[in-house]
Amino acid sequence: MGFFSKLKFWQKQDTTKPQDAPEAVEATLAPEMPAEAEATAAPEPTPAAAPEPTPAAAPAETPVEAPAAPAEVPNADAEPAAPQRDAAPEENKLTAEEPWQRELTLRLREAEPKLSEWLSVVLDGVSTRGAELDTRLSFLFRALGAPESEARDFRDRFNSWLDMMEYEDVADFRSELQYRLALALELEDEEDERNRLFLKLSEGLEKTKERISRRIEGLLSAHETMDDAFWDELEEILIMADVGYEATAKLIANLRERVRKAGVTETSAFKDLMREELEEVFRTERRITAVNPPEVVLMIGVNGAGKTTTIAKLAHRAQMQGKKVLVAAGDTFRAAAMEQLQVWAERVGAGFFGKGEGADPAAVAFEAVDIALRDGYDMVFVDTAGRLHTKVDLMAELTKIRNVLGKKHPGAPHRSVLVLDATTGQNALSQVKLFADAAGIDEIILTKLDGTAKGGVVVAIALQHGIPITYIGLGEKMEDLRPFNGKDFATALLS
Ligand SMILES: Nc1nc2c(ncn2[C@@H]2O[C@H](COP(=O)(O)OP(=O)(O)OP(=O)(O)O)[C@@H](O)[C@H]2O)c(=O)[nH]1
Ligand SMILES: [Mg+2]
């Protein structure tokens, strides 16, 4: 559990706490308070962040990568001869008396209360990794009231990742650093982060937008009213953008009804109505998300869809949120599949369990959950084969894995996640049907939306199957797997 979730939990427990949250950044940073004492006194990190930001409002105004302020190294002189980056945390202990620290505190307090701004202040004058960066990151954690142990844990994991990636320059890892901080400090819902995601989403959907929004623009300028010819042309545009016949027919019928109810005929009103309709299409029922730990997630999908890399990305997110994660190599069809998963597990710092090529995948799943129960893991991701000798074999294997998991741990698998490659367009729809009928699906993750013009398939999946889409893949980097937000998707698609 991350620091701020613990904080929220404690606040709920103790109703005697004052209601008024103090400023996010404390002027005086107490050296090494016990975690709990510090936490109960600590405020919400983003008092100014709106709970329901409107993603459309700001993307253009918010810099994705805010440039560092003019170089001004507050601790250039105050810092002793650079300690090694693996120096004991005590050596990095901060005291508020030091001039650079006072200055940094003031600048953080003056900055707009959002992560990208805080990070700009903290990284000002730091161009490479090393002791300076470590010190500043610890400072940021403590300035936000997070316990030293979490700062240390974050720094250690981040430095191991930097070692592995052989990154030295801040320019190479800044984006990943911000992503990790957003997860670790539970700031991902912050407006700033959402804007970053929205920009990323818009960029990722560029090719799909070429197919949908550019053509809709053309349609709107060619027609003044929404007459039959208008709807016919719209139908063609949607089909060409991989929304598919069935979903297009449904969407057009819904849109016509919406237009009729709104009592408008002019095409100028169309985009807003279409956006509202898409938001409706992507709306999902609330579900019980609580689980009896460990939470077991079964990843299914055809070969090459992105199951293994998506497990890595999900494991990474969960680890950053303070969870203990185990990944299980249930794809025993190919030795390479297991090795690939093991490498990813090591990279993201998750536990790994595998039994070798040809082992029974159900036995792998069973033993992995056994280990997870014994060793207190919070989550288990079970990778599965995408290809077997026949479809029947594949489905029988998935059913067996599910049964065994349920016997070992009631409620498991808590989620069966179908991973779909968006570049396969309409083919993705038949995969949903196949897996839903044979194995059952609780949610869908669509990968490779970046660089495909077939993103319209997202609409088809939501309309035809009503299975929640929980994440989308917008690239190969860890931070490129993002929670799916239907409202943002509709806005990005039509903007
Ligand atoms: N551009 C892009 N590439 C992705 C994305 N997700 C996965 N990939 C790439 O897709 C390829 C296949 O991914 P894997 O995770 O190995 O797919 P898999 O489903 O495990 O495949 P099998 O093990 O063969 O069944 C890899 O090269 C990934 O880097 C994404 O969102 N965007
Ligand atoms: Mg795989």
XYZ file of C-alpha atoms and ligand atoms in Angstrom:
528
model
C 0.000 0.000 0.000
C 1.421 3.403 -0.939
C 1.985 6.128 1.574
C -0.999 8.235 0.666
C -3.428 5.316 0.656
C -2.276 4.497 4.144
C -2.798 8.095 5.029
C -6.347 8.122 3.659
C -7.039 4.922 5.593
C -5.776 6.362 8.832
C -7.713 9.535 8.339
C -10.876 7.512 7.945
C -10.097 5.628 11.148
C -9.442 8.709 13.221
C -12.348 11.113 13.016
C -10.834 13.388 15.633
C -8.290 14.725 13.148
C -8.777 18.374 12.182
C -10.639 18.853 8.909
C -8.511 21.641 7.562
C -5.529 20.227 5.754
C -2.379 22.267 6.189
C -0.265 23.345 3.231
C 1.096 20.511 1.128
C 4.698 21.529 1.479
C 5.811 22.003 5.033
C 8.199 24.870 5.646
C 10.134 22.964 8.245
C 11.138 19.455 7.420
C 11.434 17.470 10.582
C 14.367 15.100 10.302
C 13.286 11.466 10.500
C 9.862 11.390 12.115
C 8.416 7.960 12.723
C 6.337 7.046 9.691
C 2.993 6.906 11.458
C 3.389 10.116 13.440
C 4.453 11.906 10.299
C 1.662 10.407 8.287
C -1.151 11.401 10.596
C 0.075 14.972 10.511
C 0.606 14.995 6.787
C -1.855 16.570 4.412
C -3.267 15.478 1.072
C -0.573 16.160 -1.467
C -2.659 18.128 -3.918
C -5.125 20.350 -2.164
C -5.654 22.366 -5.329
C -6.229 19.452 -7.669
C -9.803 19.269 -8.900
C -11.409 15.878 -8.281
C -12.936 15.705 -11.765
C -10.674 17.703 -14.047
C -11.888 18.363 -17.560
C -9.198 16.835 -19.700
C -10.195 18.783 -22.771
C -9.639 22.090 -21.084
C -5.942 22.235 -20.747
C -3.774 19.917 -22.792
C -2.419 22.684 -24.955
C -1.605 24.889 -21.989
C 0.178 22.310 -19.907
C 3.730 21.575 -20.882
C 4.413 17.875 -21.105
C 7.992 18.307 -20.180
C 8.253 21.619 -18.400
C 11.697 23.022 -19.143
C 13.858 23.505 -16.101
C 13.982 27.022 -14.750
C 17.201 28.966 -15.370
C 20.081 27.089 -13.888
C 20.557 27.926 -10.272
C 22.052 25.176 -8.230
C 20.998 25.718 -4.658
C 23.304 23.189 -3.125
C 26.299 23.471 -5.382
C 28.412 24.805 -2.537
C 26.619 23.355 0.438
C 26.956 19.761 -0.729
C 30.004 17.938 0.574
C 32.251 16.110 -1.867
C 29.692 14.154 -3.875
C 28.747 11.021 -1.957
C 28.405 7.855 -3.993
C 24.924 7.124 -5.243
C 24.673 4.051 -3.088
C 25.578 6.008 0.021
C 23.596 5.136 3.150
C 20.410 7.186 3.349
C 21.552 8.766 6.609
C 24.264 10.552 4.676
C 21.569 12.227 2.628
C 19.621 13.312 5.671
C 18.241 16.792 5.193
C 18.047 19.509 7.756
C 16.001 22.601 7.177
C 18.852 24.858 8.298
C 20.884 24.478 5.154
C 20.461 27.491 2.855
C 19.883 25.439 -0.306
C 17.169 23.547 1.439
C 15.411 26.636 2.641
C 15.552 28.019 -0.859
C 14.218 24.837 -2.408
C 11.400 24.757 0.143
C 10.414 28.296 -0.754
C 10.513 27.570 -4.457
C 8.415 24.433 -4.027
C 5.870 26.379 -2.030
C 5.739 29.064 -4.702
C 5.377 26.566 -7.537
C 1.976 25.655 -8.871
C 0.876 22.608 -6.847
C 1.416 20.005 -9.491
C 3.938 17.270 -9.970
C 5.500 18.536 -13.202
C 6.170 21.909 -11.560
C 7.596 20.376 -8.396
C 9.782 18.141 -10.501
C 11.037 21.119 -12.512
C 12.047 22.847 -9.291
C 13.672 19.729 -7.891
C 15.573 18.982 -11.109
C 16.679 22.544 -11.667
C 20.413 22.458 -12.297
C 20.584 18.653 -12.130
C 21.430 17.186 -15.509
C 22.664 13.708 -14.633
C 21.899 10.991 -12.113
C 23.892 10.745 -8.889
C 23.953 11.892 -5.295
C 22.558 15.304 -6.112
C 19.476 13.806 -7.734
C 19.013 11.324 -4.874
C 19.172 14.124 -2.333
C 16.657 16.235 -4.209
C 14.228 13.337 -4.650
C 14.370 12.550 -0.941
C 13.749 16.199 -0.330
C 10.636 16.133 -2.507
C 9.227 13.085 -0.706
C 9.776 14.695 2.647
C 8.456 18.031 1.459
C 5.254 16.176 0.605
C 5.203 14.556 4.017
C 6.022 11.039 2.836
C 8.010 8.812 5.184
C 11.743 8.490 4.643
C 11.335 4.730 4.164
C 9.209 5.294 1.069
C 11.630 7.835 -0.316
C 14.465 5.362 0.210
C 12.555 2.528 -1.371
C 11.681 4.692 -4.351
C 15.266 5.863 -4.790
C 16.665 2.341 -4.567
C 14.270 0.959 -7.148
C 14.786 3.899 -9.439
C 18.558 3.662 -9.229
C 18.482 -0.065 -9.987
C 16.388 0.695 -13.029
C 18.833 3.406 -14.115
C 21.713 0.930 -13.697
C 19.937 -1.595 -15.849
C 18.986 0.884 -18.528
C 22.433 2.503 -18.345
C 20.868 5.949 -18.271
C 22.932 8.883 -17.015
C 21.230 12.013 -18.348
C 18.061 13.393 -16.807
C 16.747 14.042 -20.331
C 16.710 10.274 -20.918
C 14.761 9.324 -17.822
C 12.762 12.360 -16.770
C 9.508 11.107 -18.208
C 9.829 7.708 -16.485
C 10.787 9.470 -13.255
C 7.628 11.591 -13.371
C 5.513 8.526 -14.094
C 7.021 6.663 -11.146
C 6.586 9.632 -8.826
C 2.947 10.002 -9.873
C 2.319 6.369 -8.981
C 4.376 6.306 -5.794
C 2.898 9.543 -4.463
C -0.568 8.676 -5.745
C -0.749 11.725 -7.923
C -1.795 9.935 -11.083
C -5.301 11.359 -10.926
C -3.920 14.818 -10.547
C -4.973 17.121 -13.346
C -1.404 17.602 -14.464
C -0.854 13.882 -14.908
C -4.183 13.516 -16.642
C -3.173 16.223 -19.072
C 0.065 14.425 -19.754
C -1.934 11.283 -20.436
C -4.350 13.145 -22.627
C -1.528 14.523 -24.761
C -0.005 11.092 -25.025
C -3.402 9.674 -25.951
C -3.993 12.319 -28.615
C -0.570 11.700 -30.098
C -1.021 7.947 -29.956
C -4.360 8.171 -31.712
C -3.022 10.388 -34.483
C -3.476 7.824 -37.250
C -6.954 6.821 -36.087
C -7.835 10.500 -35.881
C -6.731 10.905 -39.497
C -9.355 8.327 -40.358
C -12.142 9.552 -38.122
C -11.888 13.169 -37.034
C -10.332 14.600 -40.196
C -13.026 12.954 -42.288
C -15.758 14.035 -39.925
C -14.444 17.600 -40.253
C -14.776 17.240 -44.013
C -18.281 15.857 -43.630
C -19.318 18.716 -41.377
C -18.033 21.344 -43.770
C -19.783 19.681 -46.713
C -23.200 19.452 -45.015
C -25.197 22.078 -43.211
C -27.898 19.797 -41.910
C -27.912 16.235 -40.670
C -29.948 14.752 -43.513
C -29.937 11.199 -44.885
C -26.927 11.882 -47.101
C -25.038 13.082 -44.015
C -25.781 9.886 -42.074
C -24.837 7.717 -45.064
C -21.461 9.396 -45.349
C -20.894 9.150 -41.622
C -21.651 5.450 -41.783
C -18.986 5.001 -44.429
C -16.414 6.938 -42.421
C -17.026 4.820 -39.309
C -16.856 1.539 -41.187
C -13.593 2.595 -42.839
C -12.189 3.440 -39.386
C -12.708 -0.137 -38.170
C -15.785 0.546 -36.093
C -17.342 -2.317 -38.094
C -20.796 -2.780 -39.643
C -22.732 -3.901 -36.614
C -21.318 -1.337 -34.214
C -21.615 1.433 -36.795
C -25.306 0.649 -37.359
C -25.915 0.731 -33.613
C -23.942 3.926 -33.146
C -25.725 5.714 -35.991
C -29.140 4.652 -34.668
C -28.231 5.965 -31.209
C -26.853 9.180 -32.654
C -29.962 9.818 -34.735
C -32.083 9.323 -31.654
C -29.874 11.684 -29.657
C -30.092 14.295 -32.418
C -33.858 13.916 -32.565
C -34.199 14.343 -28.800
C -31.939 17.394 -28.853
C -34.208 18.857 -31.553
C -31.337 20.075 -33.703
C -30.687 19.634 -37.398
C -27.583 21.757 -37.981
C -24.307 19.877 -38.286
C -22.658 22.424 -35.964
C -24.202 20.544 -33.034
C -22.962 17.153 -34.213
C -19.563 16.860 -32.544
C -20.858 17.550 -29.050
C -23.628 15.008 -29.492
C -21.220 12.408 -30.859
C -18.859 13.002 -27.944
C -21.727 12.507 -25.494
C -22.765 9.330 -27.280
C -19.236 7.911 -27.170
C -18.946 8.704 -23.482
C -22.140 6.729 -22.994
C -20.745 3.822 -25.026
C -17.666 3.675 -22.787
C -19.542 4.033 -19.508
C -19.148 0.912 -17.396
C -20.884 -0.432 -14.353
C -19.191 -0.001 -11.013
C -17.650 -3.217 -9.808
C -16.457 -4.558 -6.518
C -12.723 -4.098 -6.709
C -11.952 -5.451 -3.254
C -10.325 -8.884 -3.290
C -9.168 -11.509 -0.849
C -5.400 -11.255 -1.325
C -3.448 -12.253 -3.223
C -5.309 -10.842 -6.202
C -4.885 -13.264 -9.078
C -4.943 -11.874 -12.602
C -5.056 -14.252 -15.551
C -3.746 -12.765 -18.772
C -5.111 -14.284 -21.945
C -4.937 -13.505 -25.648
C -3.569 -14.716 -28.947
C 0.162 -14.820 -29.540
C 1.854 -11.505 -30.125
C -1.034 -9.472 -28.690
C 1.208 -8.066 -25.973
C 0.357 -10.249 -22.950
C 3.873 -10.603 -21.593
C 4.878 -6.972 -22.001
C 1.531 -5.861 -20.585
C 2.107 -8.034 -17.508
C 5.447 -6.278 -17.095
C 3.780 -2.878 -17.341
C 0.994 -3.808 -14.905
C 3.481 -5.349 -12.484
C 5.534 -2.186 -12.695
C 2.502 -0.013 -11.875
C 1.513 -2.237 -8.962
C 5.067 -2.320 -7.580
C 5.251 1.471 -7.779
C 2.021 1.604 -5.806
C 3.683 -0.346 -3.054
C 2.322 -3.806 -3.853
C 4.320 -7.024 -3.732
C 3.921 -8.702 -7.104
C 4.602 -12.215 -8.379
C 4.514 -13.140 -12.063
C 3.962 -16.732 -13.116
C 5.149 -18.187 -16.409
C 2.034 -20.057 -17.515
C 3.129 -19.900 -21.149
C 5.124 -23.115 -21.117
C 4.625 -23.698 -24.819
C 7.889 -21.957 -25.693
C 11.024 -21.732 -23.524
C 11.656 -18.224 -24.864
C 8.314 -17.033 -23.501
C 9.362 -17.938 -19.981
C 12.755 -16.329 -20.305
C 11.171 -13.148 -21.641
C 8.842 -12.981 -18.640
C 11.678 -13.633 -16.221
C 13.742 -10.805 -17.686
C 10.780 -8.447 -17.383
C 10.091 -9.534 -13.805
C 13.690 -8.797 -12.877
C 13.553 -5.432 -14.613
C 10.498 -4.264 -12.715
C 11.592 -5.865 -9.450
C 8.734 -8.378 -9.237
C 8.977 -11.991 -8.054
C 9.015 -14.711 -10.711
C 7.836 -18.307 -10.754
C 8.269 -20.750 -13.627
C 8.663 -24.505 -14.097
C 10.219 -24.775 -17.512
C 9.157 -25.557 -21.041
C 6.429 -28.147 -21.387
C 5.345 -27.982 -17.716
C 1.625 -28.086 -17.028
C 0.463 -24.426 -17.011
C -2.253 -25.223 -14.464
C 0.437 -26.598 -12.117
C 2.478 -23.428 -12.617
C -0.568 -21.304 -11.721
C -1.369 -23.497 -8.693
C 2.149 -23.402 -7.291
C 2.526 -19.685 -7.942
C -0.580 -18.945 -5.873
C 0.720 -21.290 -3.186
C 3.921 -19.255 -3.001
C 1.968 -15.990 -3.076
C -0.199 -17.108 -0.137
C 2.829 -18.305 1.803
C 5.050 -15.293 1.139
C 2.445 -12.542 1.443
C 2.310 -11.365 -2.141
C -0.449 -8.852 -2.950
C -0.843 -9.766 -6.603
C -0.108 -12.636 -8.955
C -0.115 -12.204 -12.729
C -0.389 -15.452 -14.651
C 0.936 -15.344 -18.208
C -0.579 -17.854 -20.633
C 0.246 -19.216 -24.066
C -1.286 -17.447 -27.027
C -0.842 -20.369 -29.340
C -1.348 -24.085 -28.857
C -1.763 -26.856 -31.397
C -5.450 -26.090 -31.769
C -7.908 -23.504 -30.508
C -9.667 -26.278 -28.610
C -6.419 -27.131 -26.779
C -5.913 -23.478 -25.908
C -9.408 -23.012 -24.514
C -9.269 -26.312 -22.595
C -5.993 -25.225 -21.050
C -7.419 -21.856 -19.979
C -10.431 -23.562 -18.426
C -8.164 -25.936 -16.519
C -6.031 -23.035 -15.230
C -9.146 -21.201 -14.068
C -10.500 -24.242 -12.263
C -7.241 -24.987 -10.515
C -6.820 -21.363 -9.436
C -10.338 -21.302 -8.009
C -9.700 -24.462 -6.035
C -6.452 -23.184 -4.602
C -7.719 -19.716 -3.738
C -11.451 -18.886 -3.585
C -12.423 -16.169 -6.034
C -9.307 -16.651 -8.180
C -8.768 -15.663 -10.884
C -10.201 -12.381 -9.666
C -9.759 -10.944 -13.130
C -9.372 -12.600 -16.518
C -7.884 -9.999 -18.773
C -8.002 -10.351 -22.532
C -5.119 -8.586 -24.248
C -5.922 -7.463 -27.774
C -3.693 -6.001 -30.430
C -5.528 -2.943 -31.800
C -3.654 -3.158 -35.094
C -5.631 -6.285 -35.950
C -8.787 -4.161 -36.248
C -11.945 -6.164 -36.808
C -10.102 -9.395 -36.047
C -9.876 -8.242 -32.438
C -13.677 -8.448 -32.286
C -13.726 -12.125 -33.181
C -11.067 -12.769 -30.555
C -13.287 -11.193 -27.915
C -16.105 -13.511 -28.902
C -13.894 -16.577 -28.966
C -12.328 -15.991 -25.556
C -15.558 -14.730 -23.964
C -17.432 -17.881 -25.004
C -14.707 -20.319 -24.091
C -12.872 -18.851 -21.147
C -14.759 -15.826 -19.819
C -13.399 -12.288 -19.815
C -13.694 -9.662 -17.090
C -11.820 -6.890 -18.818
C -9.961 -5.969 -21.960
C -6.620 -4.283 -22.506
C -5.977 -2.934 -25.979
C -2.330 -2.670 -26.945
C -0.543 -0.937 -29.813
C -3.071 1.856 -30.269
C -0.078 3.993 -31.111
C 0.697 3.919 -34.762
C -2.511 2.216 -35.944
C -5.355 3.753 -37.899
C -7.650 1.017 -36.619
C -8.380 2.526 -33.208
C -12.080 2.683 -34.140
C -12.197 -0.935 -33.023
C -12.265 0.315 -29.422
C -15.742 1.695 -30.093
C -16.856 -1.585 -31.651
C -15.613 -3.621 -28.695
C -17.343 -1.401 -26.167
C -20.583 -1.303 -28.151
C -20.819 -4.944 -29.079
C -19.501 -6.672 -26.017
C -19.907 -4.247 -23.142
C -16.763 -5.646 -21.478
C -14.839 -2.883 -19.700
C -11.658 -1.688 -21.372
C -9.347 -0.980 -18.470
C -6.006 -0.032 -20.013
C -4.655 0.904 -23.396
C -1.130 0.501 -24.713
C 0.300 3.554 -26.408
C 3.868 2.383 -26.888
C 6.527 0.015 -25.654
C 7.726 1.915 -22.585
C 6.491 1.106 -19.077
C 4.637 4.385 -18.796
C 2.905 3.783 -22.121
C 0.263 1.557 -20.576
C -2.410 3.874 -19.281
C -5.772 3.464 -17.598
C -8.499 3.813 -20.203
C -10.791 6.767 -19.734
C -13.750 6.755 -22.130
C -14.391 10.453 -21.786
C -10.797 11.326 -22.647
C -10.808 8.858 -25.493
C -13.960 10.379 -27.005
C -12.570 13.880 -26.614
C -9.188 12.952 -28.090
C -10.806 11.174 -31.002
C -12.978 14.112 -31.961
C -10.619 16.993 -31.234
N 3.981 -0.051 -30.156
C 3.552 -0.869 -29.195
N 4.085 -2.097 -29.081
C 3.632 -2.912 -28.106
C 2.604 -2.502 -27.205
N 2.352 -3.540 -26.372
C 3.185 -4.553 -26.724
N 3.964 -4.183 -27.776
C 4.971 -5.006 -28.491
O 4.349 -6.142 -29.057
C 5.272 -7.229 -29.126
C 4.646 -8.524 -28.619
O 4.429 -8.426 -27.247
P 4.438 -9.662 -26.235
O 4.167 -9.078 -24.895
O 5.641 -10.484 -26.398
O 3.176 -10.456 -26.758
P 2.556 -11.822 -26.204
O 1.079 -11.689 -26.270
O 3.130 -12.156 -24.898
O 3.024 -12.827 -27.313
P 3.276 -14.427 -27.209
O 4.135 -14.669 -26.013
O 3.947 -14.737 -28.498
O 1.945 -15.078 -27.098
C 6.494 -6.779 -28.351
O 7.489 -6.393 -29.258
C 5.998 -5.569 -27.551
O 7.004 -4.643 -27.287
C 2.046 -1.183 -27.370
O 1.136 -0.728 -26.669
N 2.566 -0.410 -28.383
Mg 4.163 -13.829 -24.255
